Tab-separated table of C-alpha atoms in Angstrom:
chain	number	residue	atom	x	y	z
M	1	PRO	CA	97.282	126.339	92.918
M	2	LYS	CA	95.607	123.196	94.223
M	3	ARG	CA	96.991	121.035	91.410
M	4	LEU	CA	100.559	121.755	92.603
M	5	SER	CA	99.917	120.906	96.258
M	6	LYS	CA	100.660	117.191	95.728
M	7	VAL	CA	103.711	117.614	93.503
M	8	GLU	CA	106.900	116.324	95.090
M	9	PRO	CA	109.598	119.028	94.921
M	10	PRO	CA	112.796	118.098	93.088
M	11	ARG	CA	115.744	117.020	95.229
M	12	CYS	CA	118.858	119.147	95.310
M	13	ALA	CA	122.111	117.801	93.871
M	14	GLY	CA	123.725	117.751	97.329
M	15	CYS	CA	120.967	115.533	98.731
M	16	LEU	CA	121.238	113.116	95.816
M	17	PHE	CA	125.018	112.949	96.116
M	18	GLY	CA	124.755	112.374	99.872
M	19	LYS	CA	122.488	109.380	99.355
M	20	MET	CA	124.866	107.926	96.763
M	21	THR	CA	127.795	107.948	99.184
M	22	LYS	CA	126.054	106.667	102.311
M	23	VAL	CA	127.795	103.912	104.212
M	24	PRO	CA	125.905	101.158	106.013
M	25	TRP	CA	125.221	101.965	109.648
M	26	ARG	CA	125.658	98.329	110.617
M	27	THR	CA	129.196	97.068	110.279
M	28	LYS	CA	130.785	93.737	111.092
M	29	SER	CA	133.726	95.193	113.002
M	30	LYS	CA	133.692	97.653	115.848
M	31	GLU	CA	137.132	99.017	114.970
M	32	SER	CA	137.494	102.742	114.501
M	33	SER	CA	138.174	103.977	110.981
M	34	GLN	CA	140.010	107.055	112.238
M	35	VAL	CA	143.700	107.398	111.436
M	36	PHE	CA	144.450	109.159	114.742
M	37	GLN	CA	142.669	109.109	118.077
M	38	ALA	CA	143.273	112.581	119.521
M	39	THR	CA	142.907	113.099	123.267
M	40	SER	CA	143.141	116.910	123.254
M	41	ALA	CA	142.504	119.844	120.924
M	42	GLY	CA	145.436	120.572	118.617
M	43	GLU	CA	147.011	117.153	119.087
M	44	CYS	CA	146.268	116.236	115.462
M	45	VAL	CA	144.822	118.395	112.685
M	46	SER	CA	143.957	117.095	109.221
M	47	VAL	CA	144.532	119.563	106.425
M	48	ASP	CA	143.476	119.509	102.784
M	49	GLN	CA	143.154	121.942	99.896
M	50	LEU	CA	140.529	122.481	97.254
M	51	GLN	CA	140.579	124.457	94.067
M	52	SER	CA	137.438	125.965	92.586
M	53	THR	CA	136.718	126.458	88.911
M	54	GLN	CA	134.262	129.187	89.917
M	55	VAL	CA	136.220	132.156	91.239
M	56	GLY	CA	134.972	134.073	94.272
M	57	PHE	CA	134.878	137.802	94.919
M	58	ILE	CA	137.149	139.411	97.468
M	59	ALA	CA	135.110	141.601	99.819
M	60	GLN	CA	135.919	145.285	99.467
M	61	LEU	CA	134.358	148.315	101.135
M	62	LYS	CA	136.247	151.208	99.558
M	63	GLY	CA	139.177	152.075	97.331
M	64	LYS	CA	140.092	150.958	93.823
M	65	LEU	CA	138.306	147.741	92.822
M	66	THR	CA	140.569	144.715	92.739
M	67	THR	CA	140.783	142.149	89.963
M	68	ARG	CA	142.043	139.433	92.340
M	69	ARG	CA	139.642	136.585	93.073
M	70	TYR	CA	139.553	133.636	95.460
M	71	THR	CA	140.325	130.432	93.570
M	72	ALA	CA	141.252	127.972	96.330
M	73	ALA	CA	140.886	127.166	100.012
M	74	THR	CA	142.773	125.287	102.693
M	75	VAL	CA	140.634	123.321	105.161
M	76	PHE	CA	141.850	122.459	108.668
M	77	VAL	CA	139.928	119.973	110.860
M	78	ASP	CA	140.870	119.241	114.474
M	79	HIS	CA	140.537	115.513	115.244
M	80	TYR	CA	139.490	116.051	118.864
M	81	SER	CA	136.894	118.819	118.601
M	82	ARG	CA	136.023	118.352	114.892
M	83	LEU	CA	136.372	122.125	114.530
M	84	ARG	CA	136.695	123.158	110.887
M	85	TYR	CA	138.620	126.229	109.764
M	86	VAL	CA	138.595	127.287	106.106
M	87	HIS	CA	141.108	129.797	104.762
M	88	LEU	CA	140.373	131.292	101.317
M	89	MET	CA	143.293	131.771	98.918
M	90	THR	CA	143.879	133.587	95.635
M	91	ARG	CA	146.592	131.179	94.440
M	92	MET	CA	147.601	127.577	95.122
M	93	SER	CA	151.156	128.352	96.177
M	94	SER	CA	153.430	127.332	99.025
M	95	GLU	CA	153.482	130.924	100.314
M	96	GLU	CA	149.697	131.159	100.553
M	97	THR	CA	149.504	127.676	102.065
M	98	ILE	CA	151.898	128.777	104.819
M	99	GLN	CA	149.852	131.973	105.297
M	100	ALA	CA	146.751	129.772	105.721
M	101	LYS	CA	148.618	127.646	108.288
M	102	GLN	CA	149.692	130.769	110.193
M	103	ALA	CA	146.136	132.156	110.155
M	104	PHE	CA	144.778	128.850	111.510
M	105	GLU	CA	147.426	128.743	114.225
M	106	ARG	CA	146.620	132.338	115.267
M	107	PHE	CA	142.942	131.368	115.473
M	108	ALA	CA	143.823	128.310	117.566
M	109	ALA	CA	146.134	130.328	119.835
M	110	ASP	CA	143.353	132.879	120.431
M	111	HIS	CA	141.359	129.954	121.849
M	112	GLY	CA	144.246	128.584	123.939
M	113	VAL	CA	145.156	125.703	121.616
M	114	ALA	CA	148.638	124.893	120.326
M	115	ILE	CA	148.862	122.752	117.194
M	116	LYS	CA	151.201	119.779	117.629
M	117	HIS	CA	150.707	117.605	114.539
M	118	TYR	CA	149.330	117.880	111.000
M	119	HIS	CA	148.041	115.023	108.840
M	120	ALA	CA	147.875	115.801	105.117
M	121	ASP	CA	147.993	114.384	101.624
M	122	ASN	CA	151.134	114.483	99.515
M	123	GLY	CA	150.190	117.599	97.513
M	124	ARG	CA	151.299	121.077	98.474
M	125	PHE	CA	151.952	119.901	102.033
M	126	ALA	CA	154.899	117.743	100.950
M	127	ASP	CA	156.724	120.845	99.654
M	128	ASN	CA	159.945	121.732	101.442
M	129	ALA	CA	158.586	125.160	102.447
M	130	PHE	CA	155.604	123.672	104.332
M	131	LYS	CA	157.720	120.934	105.963
M	132	GLN	CA	160.326	123.494	107.063
M	133	HIS	CA	157.624	125.753	108.514
M	134	CYS	CA	156.287	122.809	110.540
M	135	GLU	CA	159.818	121.993	111.687
M	136	GLN	CA	160.477	125.614	112.744
M	137	SER	CA	157.184	125.613	114.656
M	138	ARG	CA	158.157	122.312	116.359
M	139	GLN	CA	155.237	120.485	114.790
M	140	SER	CA	155.232	117.026	113.282
M	141	ILE	CA	153.550	116.099	110.029
M	142	SER	CA	152.369	112.792	108.576
M	143	TYR	CA	151.053	111.963	105.142
M	144	CYS	CA	148.390	109.740	103.644
M	145	GLY	CA	149.546	106.667	101.770
M	146	VAL	CA	149.827	106.845	97.989
M	147	ASN	CA	146.304	106.923	96.497
M	148	ALA	CA	144.881	106.646	100.025
M	149	HIS	CA	143.162	110.030	100.282
M	150	PHE	CA	140.487	108.383	102.416
M	151	GLN	CA	143.058	108.418	105.233
M	152	ASN	CA	142.572	112.190	105.322
M	153	GLY	CA	138.804	111.826	105.046
M	154	ILE	CA	138.134	114.041	108.045
M	155	ALA	CA	139.371	117.066	106.045
M	156	HIS	CA	138.605	115.685	102.602
M	157	HIS	CA	134.827	115.761	103.078
């Protein structure tokens, strides 16, 4: 109808949130805000986890229907290429976190990239199981400062 042609459509929640968190494009310093300056793919990868209150369905083509649901995800972001890899999980456990790490590393290896260093927060990634897996894989790991999650902002967003 003609009366609706001049109505401004409502903005989505994501757009409104994005405008609330904008940073000024003009800054006083020219220093980089990045924690690491990577010079090659796999040199440094930020990793973070998220947990959803809304469970997700597990895709299934045939067989008995499963009651398991996705409830969490681990996000990997390469500092050099900015490539993002998301691994869905059914539980927030050390075992599934290591499975996510192995899946990401297989993906990277398929593209000729070896992961050398991880940068994470102090959550599940500070567990002995994850640290030992990094050690066995000859990878280093660093952590954000206490209450300094912005240091892992590349994976946190």
